[in-house]
Amino acid sequence: ACEFRDTQGPIKKAGAVVFGVSGDSLESHGKFKAKYKLNFPLLSDPDKAVAKKYGAWGEKVLYGRKTVGMIRSTFVIDKHGMLRHVAYGVSPRGHANEIYDVVRRLKS
C-alpha cells in the first residue's frame, strides 16, 4: 500500500486510479489508511463477494500450509471497464512500479 501511495502521482498522470480492496471492516481501513497516510480509497469486501468474483479469494500456501484466504492480487481495468491486466500472488515490494509500467504501456 505504501508503494502505491508513493507512486500515486505518476500513476494518476498515466491515467489510472488506485483502489485497495480487502475483507477488513471500514473502521479497520480508516485506521490503516491514517497510519500509513494512504492517498487512495480502501474498499471493504467483508463477504468476499468481489474477491471471489475476481478470483482473489481461494486456496493458497502460507508458511508451507494450505489455507483459504485473500490472494494478494492486482487488476488493471481500463476506462471502458475492460479488464486489461491481472496479477495474482504478487509480492508487495516493487509491485507498484510494475503496475505503473503496465498502465503506461496501456495508455500508449
PDB file of N, CA and C in Angstrom:
ATOM      1  N   ALA A   1       0.819  -1.192   0.000  1.00  0.00           N
ATOM      2  CA  ALA A   1       0.000   0.000   0.000  1.00  0.00           C
ATOM      3  C   ALA A   1       0.866   1.260   0.000  1.00  0.00           C
ATOM      4  N   CYS A   2       1.955   1.215   0.741  1.00  0.00           N
ATOM      5  CA  CYS A   2       2.822   2.395   0.809  1.00  0.00           C
ATOM      6  C   CYS A   2       3.485   2.681  -0.531  1.00  0.00           C
ATOM      7  N   GLU A   3       3.850   1.629  -1.269  1.00  0.00           N
ATOM      8  CA  GLU A   3       4.436   1.862  -2.593  1.00  0.00           C
ATOM      9  C   GLU A   3       3.411   2.479  -3.537  1.00  0.00           C
ATOM     10  N   PHE A   4       2.166   2.038  -3.463  1.00  0.00           N
ATOM     11  CA  PHE A   4       1.131   2.659  -4.297  1.00  0.00           C
ATOM     12  C   PHE A   4       0.902   4.103  -3.866  1.00  0.00           C
ATOM     13  N   ARG A   5       0.987   4.367  -2.569  1.00  0.00           N
ATOM     14  CA  ARG A   5       0.894   5.748  -2.072  1.00  0.00           C
ATOM     15  C   ARG A   5       2.008   6.598  -2.690  1.00  0.00           C
ATOM     16  N   ASP A   6       3.221   6.047  -2.686  1.00  0.00           N
ATOM     17  CA  ASP A   6       4.383   6.801  -3.144  1.00  0.00           C
ATOM     18  C   ASP A   6       4.449   6.970  -4.657  1.00  0.00           C
ATOM     19  N   THR A   7       3.778   6.124  -5.410  1.00  0.00           N
ATOM     20  CA  THR A   7       3.773   6.241  -6.878  1.00  0.00           C
ATOM     21  C   THR A   7       2.443   6.781  -7.393  1.00  0.00           C
ATOM     22  N   GLN A   8       1.616   7.274  -6.495  1.00  0.00           N
ATOM     23  CA  GLN A   8       0.292   7.766  -6.867  1.00  0.00           C
ATOM     24  C   GLN A   8       0.364   8.879  -7.917  1.00  0.00           C
ATOM     25  N   GLY A   9       1.308   9.806  -7.797  1.00  0.00           N
ATOM     26  CA  GLY A   9       1.434  10.903  -8.765  1.00  0.00           C
ATOM     27  C   GLY A   9       1.642  10.392 -10.183  1.00  0.00           C
ATOM     28  N   PRO A  10       2.683   9.603 -10.408  1.00  0.00           N
ATOM     29  CA  PRO A  10       2.904   9.069 -11.758  1.00  0.00           C
ATOM     30  C   PRO A  10       1.761   8.174 -12.248  1.00  0.00           C
ATOM     31  N   ILE A  11       1.173   7.406 -11.356  1.00  0.00           N
ATOM     32  CA  ILE A  11       0.063   6.537 -11.762  1.00  0.00           C
ATOM     33  C   ILE A  11      -1.117   7.379 -12.230  1.00  0.00           C
ATOM     34  N   LYS A  12      -1.431   8.442 -11.495  1.00  0.00           N
ATOM     35  CA  LYS A  12      -2.515   9.338 -11.909  1.00  0.00           C
ATOM     36  C   LYS A  12      -2.205  10.000 -13.244  1.00  0.00           C
ATOM     37  N   LYS A  13      -0.959  10.446 -13.416  1.00  0.00           N
ATOM     38  CA  LYS A  13      -0.568  11.078 -14.683  1.00  0.00           C
ATOM     39  C   LYS A  13      -0.701  10.111 -15.848  1.00  0.00           C
ATOM     40  N   ALA A  14      -0.553   8.815 -15.576  1.00  0.00           N
ATOM     41  CA  ALA A  14      -0.703   7.801 -16.619  1.00  0.00           C
ATOM     42  C   ALA A  14      -2.178   7.486 -16.873  1.00  0.00           C
ATOM     43  N   GLY A  15      -3.062   8.135 -16.112  1.00  0.00           N
ATOM     44  CA  GLY A  15      -4.491   7.971 -16.337  1.00  0.00           C
ATOM     45  C   GLY A  15      -5.158   6.890 -15.519  1.00  0.00           C
ATOM     46  N   ALA A  16      -4.514   6.442 -14.450  1.00  0.00           N
ATOM     47  CA  ALA A  16      -5.071   5.359 -13.641  1.00  0.00           C
ATOM     48  C   ALA A  16      -5.528   5.868 -12.274  1.00  0.00           C
ATOM     49  N   VAL A  17      -6.401   5.094 -11.659  1.00  0.00           N
ATOM     50  CA  VAL A  17      -6.892   5.358 -10.313  1.00  0.00           C
ATOM     51  C   VAL A  17      -6.628   4.100  -9.498  1.00  0.00           C
ATOM     52  N   VAL A  18      -6.154   4.270  -8.279  1.00  0.00           N
ATOM     53  CA  VAL A  18      -5.846   3.147  -7.405  1.00  0.00           C
ATOM     54  C   VAL A  18      -6.937   3.007  -6.349  1.00  0.00           C
ATOM     55  N   PHE A  19      -7.371   1.750  -6.125  1.00  0.00           N
ATOM     56  CA  PHE A  19      -8.267   1.406  -5.029  1.00  0.00           C
ATOM     57  C   PHE A  19      -7.681   0.185  -4.346  1.00  0.00           C
ATOM     58  N   GLY A  20      -7.773   0.144  -3.038  1.00  0.00           N
ATOM     59  CA  GLY A  20      -7.421  -1.060  -2.306  1.00  0.00           C
ATOM     60  C   GLY A  20      -8.706  -1.734  -1.870  1.00  0.00           C
ATOM     61  N   VAL A  21      -8.773  -3.051  -1.954  1.00  0.00           N
ATOM     62  CA  VAL A  21      -9.962  -3.797  -1.539  1.00  0.00           C
ATOM     63  C   VAL A  21      -9.522  -4.944  -0.641  1.00  0.00           C
ATOM     64  N   SER A  22     -10.186  -5.093   0.492  1.00  0.00           N
ATOM     65  CA  SER A  22      -9.921  -6.246   1.355  1.00  0.00           C
ATOM     66  C   SER A  22     -11.190  -6.588   2.110  1.00  0.00           C
ATOM     67  N   GLY A  23     -11.142  -7.681   2.828  1.00  0.00           N
ATOM     68  CA  GLY A  23     -12.280  -8.122   3.621  1.00  0.00           C
ATOM     69  C   GLY A  23     -12.363  -7.445   4.975  1.00  0.00           C
ATOM     70  N   ASP A  24     -11.437  -6.555   5.262  1.00  0.00           N
ATOM     71  CA  ASP A  24     -11.435  -5.859   6.549  1.00  0.00           C
ATOM     72  C   ASP A  24     -12.571  -4.848   6.623  1.00  0.00           C
ATOM     73  N   SER A  25     -12.929  -4.468   7.832  1.00  0.00           N
ATOM     74  CA  SER A  25     -14.026  -3.520   8.055  1.00  0.00           C
ATOM     75  C   SER A  25     -13.623  -2.102   7.652  1.00  0.00           C
ATOM     76  N   LEU A  26     -14.626  -1.259   7.458  1.00  0.00           N
ATOM     77  CA  LEU A  26     -14.359   0.151   7.152  1.00  0.00           C
ATOM     78  C   LEU A  26     -13.586   0.819   8.286  1.00  0.00           C
ATOM     79  N   GLU A  27     -13.915   0.455   9.520  1.00  0.00           N
ATOM     80  CA  GLU A  27     -13.195   1.011  10.679  1.00  0.00           C
ATOM     81  C   GLU A  27     -11.717   0.636  10.615  1.00  0.00           C
ATOM     82  N   SER A  28     -11.440  -0.623  10.325  1.00  0.00           N
ATOM     83  CA  SER A  28     -10.061  -1.088  10.203  1.00  0.00           C
ATOM     84  C   SER A  28      -9.340  -0.347   9.068  1.00  0.00           C
ATOM     85  N   HIS A  29     -10.042  -0.169   7.947  1.00  0.00           N
ATOM     86  CA  HIS A  29      -9.460   0.565   6.815  1.00  0.00           C
ATOM     87  C   HIS A  29      -9.111   1.993   7.208  1.00  0.00           C
ATOM     88  N   GLY A  30     -10.001   2.630   7.963  1.00  0.00           N
ATOM     89  CA  GLY A  30      -9.745   4.004   8.390  1.00  0.00           C
ATOM     90  C   GLY A  30      -8.468   4.109   9.195  1.00  0.00           C
ATOM     91  N   LYS A  31      -8.278   3.180  10.112  1.00  0.00           N
ATOM     92  CA  LYS A  31      -7.066   3.182  10.939  1.00  0.00           C
ATOM     93  C   LYS A  31      -5.829   2.906  10.092  1.00  0.00           C
ATOM     94  N   PHE A  32      -5.928   1.921   9.200  1.00  0.00           N
ATOM     95  CA  PHE A  32      -4.801   1.556   8.339  1.00  0.00           C
ATOM     96  C   PHE A  32      -4.430   2.722   7.427  1.00  0.00           C
ATOM     97  N   LYS A  33      -5.446   3.350   6.844  1.00  0.00           N
ATOM     98  CA  LYS A  33      -5.222   4.477   5.931  1.00  0.00           C
ATOM     99  C   LYS A  33      -4.544   5.642   6.664  1.00  0.00           C
ATOM    100  N   ALA A  34      -5.008   5.936   7.868  1.00  0.00           N
ATOM    101  CA  ALA A  34      -4.416   7.023   8.653  1.00  0.00           C
ATOM    102  C   ALA A  34      -2.986   6.687   9.073  1.00  0.00           C
ATOM    103  N   LYS A  35      -2.770   5.454   9.527  1.00  0.00           N
ATOM    104  CA  LYS A  35      -1.442   5.045   9.992  1.00  0.00           C
ATOM    105  C   LYS A  35      -0.393   5.178   8.899  1.00  0.00           C
ATOM    106  N   TYR A  36      -0.754   4.801   7.661  1.00  0.00           N
ATOM    107  CA  TYR A  36       0.217   4.806   6.567  1.00  0.00           C
ATOM    108  C   TYR A  36       0.035   5.987   5.614  1.00  0.00           C
ATOM    109  N   LYS A  37      -0.844   6.927   5.988  1.00  0.00           N
ATOM    110  CA  LYS A  37      -1.071   8.140   5.204  1.00  0.00           C
ATOM    111  C   LYS A  37      -1.348   7.809   3.729  1.00  0.00           C
ATOM    112  N   LEU A  38      -2.271   6.875   3.520  1.00  0.00           N
ATOM    113  CA  LEU A  38      -2.600   6.454   2.161  1.00  0.00           C
ATOM    114  C   LEU A  38      -3.418   7.520   1.454  1.00  0.00           C
ATOM    115  N   ASN A  39      -3.162   7.698   0.175  1.00  0.00           N
ATOM    116  CA  ASN A  39      -3.817   8.751  -0.619  1.00  0.00           C
ATOM    117  C   ASN A  39      -4.752   8.155  -1.677  1.00  0.00           C
ATOM    118  N   PHE A  40      -5.313   6.996  -1.377  1.00  0.00           N
ATOM    119  CA  PHE A  40      -6.285   6.375  -2.278  1.00  0.00           C
ATOM    120  C   PHE A  40      -7.318   5.635  -1.425  1.00  0.00           C
ATOM    121  N   PRO A  41      -8.509   5.415  -1.983  1.00  0.00           N
ATOM    122  CA  PRO A  41      -9.578   4.775  -1.217  1.00  0.00           C
ATOM    123  C   PRO A  41      -9.309   3.303  -0.925  1.00  0.00           C
ATOM    124  N   LEU A  42      -9.757   2.883   0.247  1.00  0.00           N
ATOM    125  CA  LEU A  42      -9.743   1.474   0.621  1.00  0.00           C
ATOM    126  C   LEU A  42     -11.198   1.018   0.700  1.00  0.00           C
ATOM    127  N   LEU A  43     -11.537  -0.016  -0.030  1.00  0.00           N
ATOM    128  CA  LEU A  43     -12.898  -0.518  -0.088  1.00  0.00           C
ATOM    129  C   LEU A  43     -13.014  -1.799   0.719  1.00  0.00           C
ATOM    130  N   SER A  44     -14.134  -1.948   1.420  1.00  0.00           N
ATOM    131  CA  SER A  44     -14.355  -3.102   2.273  1.00  0.00           C
ATOM    132  C   SER A  44     -15.213  -4.138   1.547  1.00  0.00           C
ATOM    133  N   ASP A  45     -14.781  -5.378   1.595  1.00  0.00           N
ATOM    134  CA  ASP A  45     -15.476  -6.501   0.959  1.00  0.00           C
ATOM    135  C   ASP A  45     -15.644  -7.611   2.008  1.00  0.00           C
ATOM    136  N   PRO A  46     -16.438  -7.350   3.071  1.00  0.00           N
ATOM    137  CA  PRO A  46     -16.497  -8.286   4.193  1.00  0.00           C
ATOM    138  C   PRO A  46     -17.040  -9.672   3.847  1.00  0.00           C
ATOM    139  N   ASP A  47     -17.910  -9.769   2.859  1.00  0.00           N
ATOM    140  CA  ASP A  47     -18.423 -11.094   2.488  1.00  0.00           C
ATOM    141  C   ASP A  47     -17.609 -11.735   1.369  1.00  0.00           C
ATOM    142  N   LYS A  48     -16.544 -11.060   0.959  1.00  0.00           N
ATOM    143  CA  LYS A  48     -15.599 -11.546  -0.066  1.00  0.00           C
ATOM    144  C   LYS A  48     -16.237 -11.715  -1.442  1.00  0.00           C
ATOM    145  N   ALA A  49     -17.375 -11.070  -1.689  1.00  0.00           N
ATOM    146  CA  ALA A  49     -18.076 -11.212  -2.972  1.00  0.00           C
ATOM    147  C   ALA A  49     -17.221 -10.723  -4.138  1.00  0.00           C
ATOM    148  N   VAL A  50     -16.591  -9.576  -3.988  1.00  0.00           N
ATOM    149  CA  VAL A  50     -15.741  -9.034  -5.052  1.00  0.00           C
ATOM    150  C   VAL A  50     -14.505  -9.907  -5.221  1.00  0.00           C
ATOM    151  N   ALA A  51     -13.885 -10.268  -4.105  1.00  0.00           N
ATOM    152  CA  ALA A  51     -12.679 -11.105  -4.161  1.00  0.00           C
ATOM    153  C   ALA A  51     -12.965 -12.431  -4.861  1.00  0.00           C
ATOM    154  N   LYS A  52     -14.086 -13.049  -4.538  1.00  0.00           N
ATOM    155  CA  LYS A  52     -14.447 -14.328  -5.170  1.00  0.00           C
ATOM    156  C   LYS A  52     -14.699 -14.142  -6.660  1.00  0.00           C
ATOM    157  N   LYS A  53     -15.377 -13.078  -7.017  1.00  0.00           N
ATOM    158  CA  LYS A  53     -15.693 -12.825  -8.425  1.00  0.00           C
ATOM    159  C   LYS A  53     -14.421 -12.644  -9.257  1.00  0.00           C
ATOM    160  N   TYR A  54     -13.412 -12.016  -8.675  1.00  0.00           N
ATOM    161  CA  TYR A  54     -12.159 -11.755  -9.382  1.00  0.00           C
ATOM    162  C   TYR A  54     -11.109 -12.848  -9.161  1.00  0.00           C
ATOM    163  N   GLY A  55     -11.461 -13.884  -8.437  1.00  0.00           N
ATOM    164  CA  GLY A  55     -10.504 -14.971  -8.202  1.00  0.00           C
ATOM    165  C   GLY A  55      -9.435 -14.629  -7.183  1.00  0.00           C
ATOM    166  N   ALA A  56      -9.701 -13.647  -6.334  1.00  0.00           N
ATOM    167  CA  ALA A  56      -8.721 -13.206  -5.341  1.00  0.00           C
ATOM    168  C   ALA A  56      -8.999 -13.801  -3.959  1.00  0.00           C
ATOM    169  N   TRP A  57      -9.913 -14.749  -3.892  1.00  0.00           N
ATOM    170  CA  TRP A  57     -10.195 -15.468  -2.647  1.00  0.00           C
ATOM    171  C   TRP A  57     -10.129 -16.945  -2.966  1.00  0.00           C
ATOM    172  N   GLY A  58      -9.306 -17.677  -2.253  1.00  0.00           N
ATOM    173  CA  GLY A  58      -9.221 -19.099  -2.526  1.00  0.00           C
ATOM    174  C   GLY A  58      -8.073 -19.751  -1.792  1.00  0.00           C
ATOM    175  N   GLU A  59      -7.720 -20.931  -2.253  1.00  0.00           N
ATOM    176  CA  GLU A  59      -6.666 -21.698  -1.622  1.00  0.00           C
ATOM    177  C   GLU A  59      -5.301 -21.079  -1.928  1.00  0.00           C
ATOM    178  N   LYS A  60      -4.485 -21.020  -0.899  1.00  0.00           N
ATOM    179  CA  LYS A  60      -3.126 -20.509  -1.059  1.00  0.00           C
ATOM    180  C   LYS A  60      -2.238 -21.209  -0.044  1.00  0.00           C
ATOM    181  N   VAL A  61      -0.951 -21.075  -0.212  1.00  0.00           N
ATOM    182  CA  VAL A  61       0.006 -21.671   0.720  1.00  0.00           C
ATOM    183  C   VAL A  61       0.602 -20.541   1.556  1.00  0.00           C
ATOM    184  N   LEU A  62       0.496 -20.688   2.856  1.00  0.00           N
ATOM    185  CA  LEU A  62       1.011 -19.683   3.785  1.00  0.00           C
ATOM    186  C   LEU A  62       1.902 -20.391   4.799  1.00  0.00           C
ATOM    187  N   TYR A  63       3.185 -20.061   4.803  1.00  0.00           N
ATOM    188  CA  TYR A  63       4.166 -20.689   5.695  1.00  0.00           C
ATOM    189  C   TYR A  63       4.165 -22.209   5.529  1.00  0.00           C
ATOM    190  N   GLY A  64       4.051 -22.667   4.282  1.00  0.00           N
ATOM    191  CA  GLY A  64       4.106 -24.088   3.981  1.00  0.00           C
ATOM    192  C   GLY A  64       2.811 -24.852   4.202  1.00  0.00           C
ATOM    193  N   ARG A  65       1.762 -24.158   4.640  1.00  0.00           N
ATOM    194  CA  ARG A  65       0.478 -24.811   4.892  1.00  0.00           C
ATOM    195  C   ARG A  65      -0.576 -24.275   3.931  1.00  0.00           C
ATOM    196  N   LYS A  66      -1.414 -25.180   3.435  1.00  0.00           N
ATOM    197  CA  LYS A  66      -2.521 -24.749   2.583  1.00  0.00           C
ATOM    198  C   LYS A  66      -3.601 -24.125   3.456  1.00  0.00           C
ATOM    199  N   THR A  67      -4.104 -23.015   2.995  1.00  0.00           N
ATOM    200  CA  THR A  67      -5.148 -22.298   3.702  1.00  0.00           C
ATOM    201  C   THR A  67      -6.061 -21.639   2.679  1.00  0.00           C
ATOM    202  N   VAL A  68      -7.191 -21.159   3.115  1.00  0.00           N
ATOM    203  CA  VAL A  68      -8.091 -20.407   2.243  1.00  0.00           C
ATOM    204  C   VAL A  68      -8.099 -18.970   2.735  1.00  0.00           C
ATOM    205  N   GLY A  69      -7.940 -18.042   1.824  1.00  0.00           N
ATOM    206  CA  GLY A  69      -7.928 -16.642   2.219  1.00  0.00           C
ATOM    207  C   GLY A  69      -7.778 -15.726   1.019  1.00  0.00           C
ATOM    208  N   MET A  70      -7.499 -14.475   1.328  1.00  0.00           N
ATOM    209  CA  MET A  70      -7.316 -13.459   0.303  1.00  0.00           C
ATOM    210  C   MET A  70      -5.992 -13.709  -0.414  1.00  0.00           C
ATOM    211  N   ILE A  71      -6.047 -13.706  -1.729  1.00  0.00           N
ATOM    212  CA  ILE A  71      -4.857 -13.864  -2.561  1.00  0.00           C
ATOM    213  C   ILE A  71      -4.464 -12.463  -3.029  1.00  0.00           C
ATOM    214  N   ARG A  72      -3.298 -12.005  -2.604  1.00  0.00           N
ATOM    215  CA  ARG A  72      -2.867 -10.655  -2.972  1.00  0.00           C
ATOM    216  C   ARG A  72      -2.843 -10.547  -4.497  1.00  0.00           C
ATOM    217  N   SER A  73      -3.673  -9.657  -5.024  1.00  0.00           N
ATOM    218  CA  SER A  73      -3.879  -9.572  -6.469  1.00  0.00           C
ATOM    219  C   SER A  73      -4.010  -8.118  -6.905  1.00  0.00           C
ATOM    220  N   THR A  74      -3.729  -7.892  -8.178  1.00  0.00           N
ATOM    221  CA  THR A  74      -3.889  -6.559  -8.758  1.00  0.00           C
ATOM    222  C   THR A  74      -4.608  -6.706 -10.092  1.00  0.00           C
ATOM    223  N   PHE A  75      -5.556  -5.801 -10.323  1.00  0.00           N
ATOM    224  CA  PHE A  75      -6.331  -5.797 -11.556  1.00  0.00           C
ATOM    225  C   PHE A  75      -6.262  -4.412 -12.167  1.00  0.00           C
ATOM    226  N   VAL A  76      -5.969  -4.341 -13.445  1.00  0.00           N
ATOM    227  CA  VAL A  76      -5.980  -3.069 -14.163  1.00  0.00           C
ATOM    228  C   VAL A  76      -7.194  -3.117 -15.086  1.00  0.00           C
ATOM    229  N   ILE A  77      -8.104  -2.188 -14.845  1.00  0.00           N
ATOM    230  CA  ILE A  77      -9.343  -2.103 -15.617  1.00  0.00           C
ATOM    231  C   ILE A  77      -9.303  -0.787 -16.370  1.00  0.00           C
ATOM    232  N   ASP A  78      -9.537  -0.825 -17.674  1.00  0.00           N
ATOM    233  CA  ASP A  78      -9.440   0.408 -18.458  1.00  0.00           C
ATOM    234  C   ASP A  78     -10.684   1.275 -18.295  1.00  0.00           C
ATOM    235  N   LYS A  79     -10.657   2.449 -18.900  1.00  0.00           N
ATOM    236  CA  LYS A  79     -11.749   3.413 -18.736  1.00  0.00           C
ATOM    237  C   LYS A  79     -13.066   2.916 -19.320  1.00  0.00           C
ATOM    238  N   HIS A  80     -13.025   1.860 -20.106  1.00  0.00           N
ATOM    239  CA  HIS A  80     -14.237   1.284 -20.683  1.00  0.00           C
ATOM    240  C   HIS A  80     -14.741   0.094 -19.863  1.00  0.00           C
ATOM    241  N   GLY A  81     -14.077  -0.177 -18.732  1.00  0.00           N
ATOM    242  CA  GLY A  81     -14.480  -1.274 -17.868  1.00  0.00           C
ATOM    243  C   GLY A  81     -13.926  -2.626 -18.276  1.00  0.00           C
ATOM    244  N   MET A  82     -12.974  -2.632 -19.201  1.00  0.00           N
ATOM    245  CA  MET A  82     -12.364  -3.880 -19.660  1.00  0.00           C
ATOM    246  C   MET A  82     -11.172  -4.247 -18.775  1.00  0.00           C
ATOM    247  N   LEU A  83     -11.133  -5.497 -18.345  1.00  0.00           N
ATOM    248  CA  LEU A  83     -10.020  -5.996 -17.565  1.00  0.00           C
ATOM    249  C   LEU A  83      -8.826  -6.164 -18.494  1.00  0.00           C
ATOM    250  N   ARG A  84      -7.754  -5.420 -18.229  1.00  0.00           N
ATOM    251  CA  ARG A  84      -6.601  -5.393 -19.140  1.00  0.00           C
ATOM    252  C   ARG A  84      -5.366  -6.098 -18.604  1.00  0.00           C
ATOM    253  N   HIS A  85      -5.296  -6.272 -17.300  1.00  0.00           N
ATOM    254  CA  HIS A  85      -4.108  -6.913 -16.713  1.00  0.00           C
ATOM    255  C   HIS A  85      -4.504  -7.520 -15.374  1.00  0.00           C
ATOM    256  N   VAL A  86      -4.018  -8.729 -15.107  1.00  0.00           N
ATOM    257  CA  VAL A  86      -4.279  -9.418 -13.841  1.00  0.00           C
ATOM    258  C   VAL A  86      -2.965  -9.968 -13.312  1.00  0.00           C
ATOM    259  N   ALA A  87      -2.753  -9.809 -12.026  1.00  0.00           N
ATOM    260  CA  ALA A  87      -1.577 -10.378 -11.368  1.00  0.00           C
ATOM    261  C   ALA A  87      -2.025 -10.974 -10.038  1.00  0.00           C
ATOM    262  N   TYR A  88      -1.809 -12.281  -9.861  1.00  0.00           N
ATOM    263  CA  TYR A  88      -2.164 -12.976  -8.628  1.00  0.00           C
ATOM    264  C   TYR A  88      -0.905 -13.330  -7.851  1.00  0.00           C
ATOM    265  N   GLY A  89      -1.053 -13.388  -6.538  1.00  0.00           N
ATOM    266  CA  GLY A  89       0.062 -13.803  -5.693  1.00  0.00           C
ATOM    267  C   GLY A  89       1.237 -12.855  -5.758  1.00  0.00           C
ATOM    268  N   VAL A  90       0.937 -11.571  -5.857  1.00  0.00           N
ATOM    269  CA  VAL A  90       2.001 -10.581  -6.046  1.00  0.00           C
ATOM    270  C   VAL A  90       2.775 -10.336  -4.757  1.00  0.00           C
ATOM    271  N   SER A  91       4.013  -9.957  -4.924  1.00  0.00           N
ATOM    272  CA  SER A  91       4.862  -9.549  -3.811  1.00  0.00           C
ATOM    273  C   SER A  91       4.763  -8.031  -3.713  1.00  0.00           C
ATOM    274  N   PRO A  92       4.515  -7.505  -2.528  1.00  0.00           N
ATOM    275  CA  PRO A  92       4.332  -6.053  -2.403  1.00  0.00           C
ATOM    276  C   PRO A  92       5.531  -5.219  -2.867  1.00  0.00           C
ATOM    277  N   ARG A  93       6.739  -5.674  -2.563  1.00  0.00           N
ATOM    278  CA  ARG A  93       7.923  -4.876  -2.875  1.00  0.00           C
ATOM    279  C   ARG A  93       8.119  -4.766  -4.390  1.00  0.00           C
ATOM    280  N   GLY A  94       8.073  -3.542  -4.896  1.00  0.00           N
ATOM    281  CA  GLY A  94       8.298  -3.292  -6.312  1.00  0.00           C
ATOM    282  C   GLY A  94       7.066  -3.424  -7.190  1.00  0.00           C
ATOM    283  N   HIS A  95       5.957  -3.874  -6.616  1.00  0.00           N
ATOM    284  CA  HIS A  95       4.768  -4.144  -7.429  1.00  0.00           C
ATOM    285  C   HIS A  95       4.121  -2.862  -7.969  1.00  0.00           C
ATOM    286  N   ALA A  96       4.112  -1.806  -7.201  1.00  0.00           N
ATOM    287  CA  ALA A  96       3.502  -0.557  -7.675  1.00  0.00           C
ATOM    288  C   ALA A  96       4.197  -0.059  -8.930  1.00  0.00           C
ATOM    289  N   ASN A  97       5.507  -0.162  -8.987  1.00  0.00           N
ATOM    290  CA  ASN A  97       6.235   0.254 -10.190  1.00  0.00           C
ATOM    291  C   ASN A  97       5.928  -0.655 -11.370  1.00  0.00           C
ATOM    292  N   GLU A  98       5.744  -1.953 -11.120  1.00  0.00           N
ATOM    293  CA  GLU A  98       5.347  -2.874 -12.193  1.00  0.00           C
ATOM    294  C   GLU A  98       3.997  -2.454 -12.772  1.00  0.00           C
ATOM    295  N   ILE A  99       3.064  -2.130 -11.896  1.00  0.00           N
ATOM    296  CA  ILE A  99       1.731  -1.732 -12.347  1.00  0.00           C
ATOM    297  C   ILE A  99       1.785  -0.385 -13.055  1.00  0.00           C
ATOM    298  N   TYR A 100       2.609   0.518 -12.578  1.00  0.00           N
ATOM    299  CA  TYR A 100       2.787   1.791 -13.277  1.00  0.00           C
ATOM    300  C   TYR A 100       3.249   1.538 -14.705  1.00  0.00           C
ATOM    301  N   ASP A 101       4.196   0.638 -14.896  1.00  0.00           N
ATOM    302  CA  ASP A 101       4.686   0.309 -16.244  1.00  0.00           C
ATOM    303  C   ASP A 101       3.562  -0.281 -17.089  1.00  0.00           C
ATOM    304  N   VAL A 102       2.728  -1.134 -16.515  1.00  0.00           N
ATOM    305  CA  VAL A 102       1.590  -1.714 -17.250  1.00  0.00           C
ATOM    306  C   VAL A 102       0.640  -0.608 -17.696  1.00  0.00           C
ATOM    307  N   VAL A 103       0.296   0.269 -16.778  1.00  0.00           N
ATOM    308  CA  VAL A 103      -0.647   1.363 -17.085  1.00  0.00           C
ATOM    309  C   VAL A 103      -0.078   2.268 -18.164  1.00  0.00           C
ATOM    310  N   ARG A 104       1.190   2.581 -18.052  1.00  0.00           N
ATOM    311  CA  ARG A 104       1.851   3.451 -19.040  1.00  0.00           C
ATOM    312  C   ARG A 104       1.818   2.804 -20.431  1.00  0.00           C
ATOM    313  N   ARG A 105       2.110   1.513 -20.504  1.00  0.00           N
ATOM    314  CA  ARG A 105       2.085   0.808 -21.798  1.00  0.00           C
ATOM    315  C   ARG A 105       0.680   0.769 -22.374  1.00  0.00           C
ATOM    316  N   LEU A 106      -0.323   0.557 -21.513  1.00  0.00           N
ATOM    317  CA  LEU A 106      -1.700   0.505 -21.991  1.00  0.00           C
ATOM    318  C   LEU A 106      -2.165   1.861 -22.533  1.00  0.00           C
ATOM    319  N   LYS A 107      -1.629   2.916 -21.952  1.00  0.00           N
ATOM    320  CA  LYS A 107      -2.033   4.265 -22.371  1.00  0.00           C
ATOM    321  C   LYS A 107      -1.476   4.600 -23.759  1.00  0.00           C
ATOM    322  N   SER A 108      -0.289   4.058 -24.090  1.00  0.00           N
ATOM    323  CA  SER A 108       0.318   4.399 -25.375  1.00  0.00           C
ATOM    324  C   SER A 108      -0.211   3.550 -26.510  1.00  0.00           C
TER     325      SER A 108
END
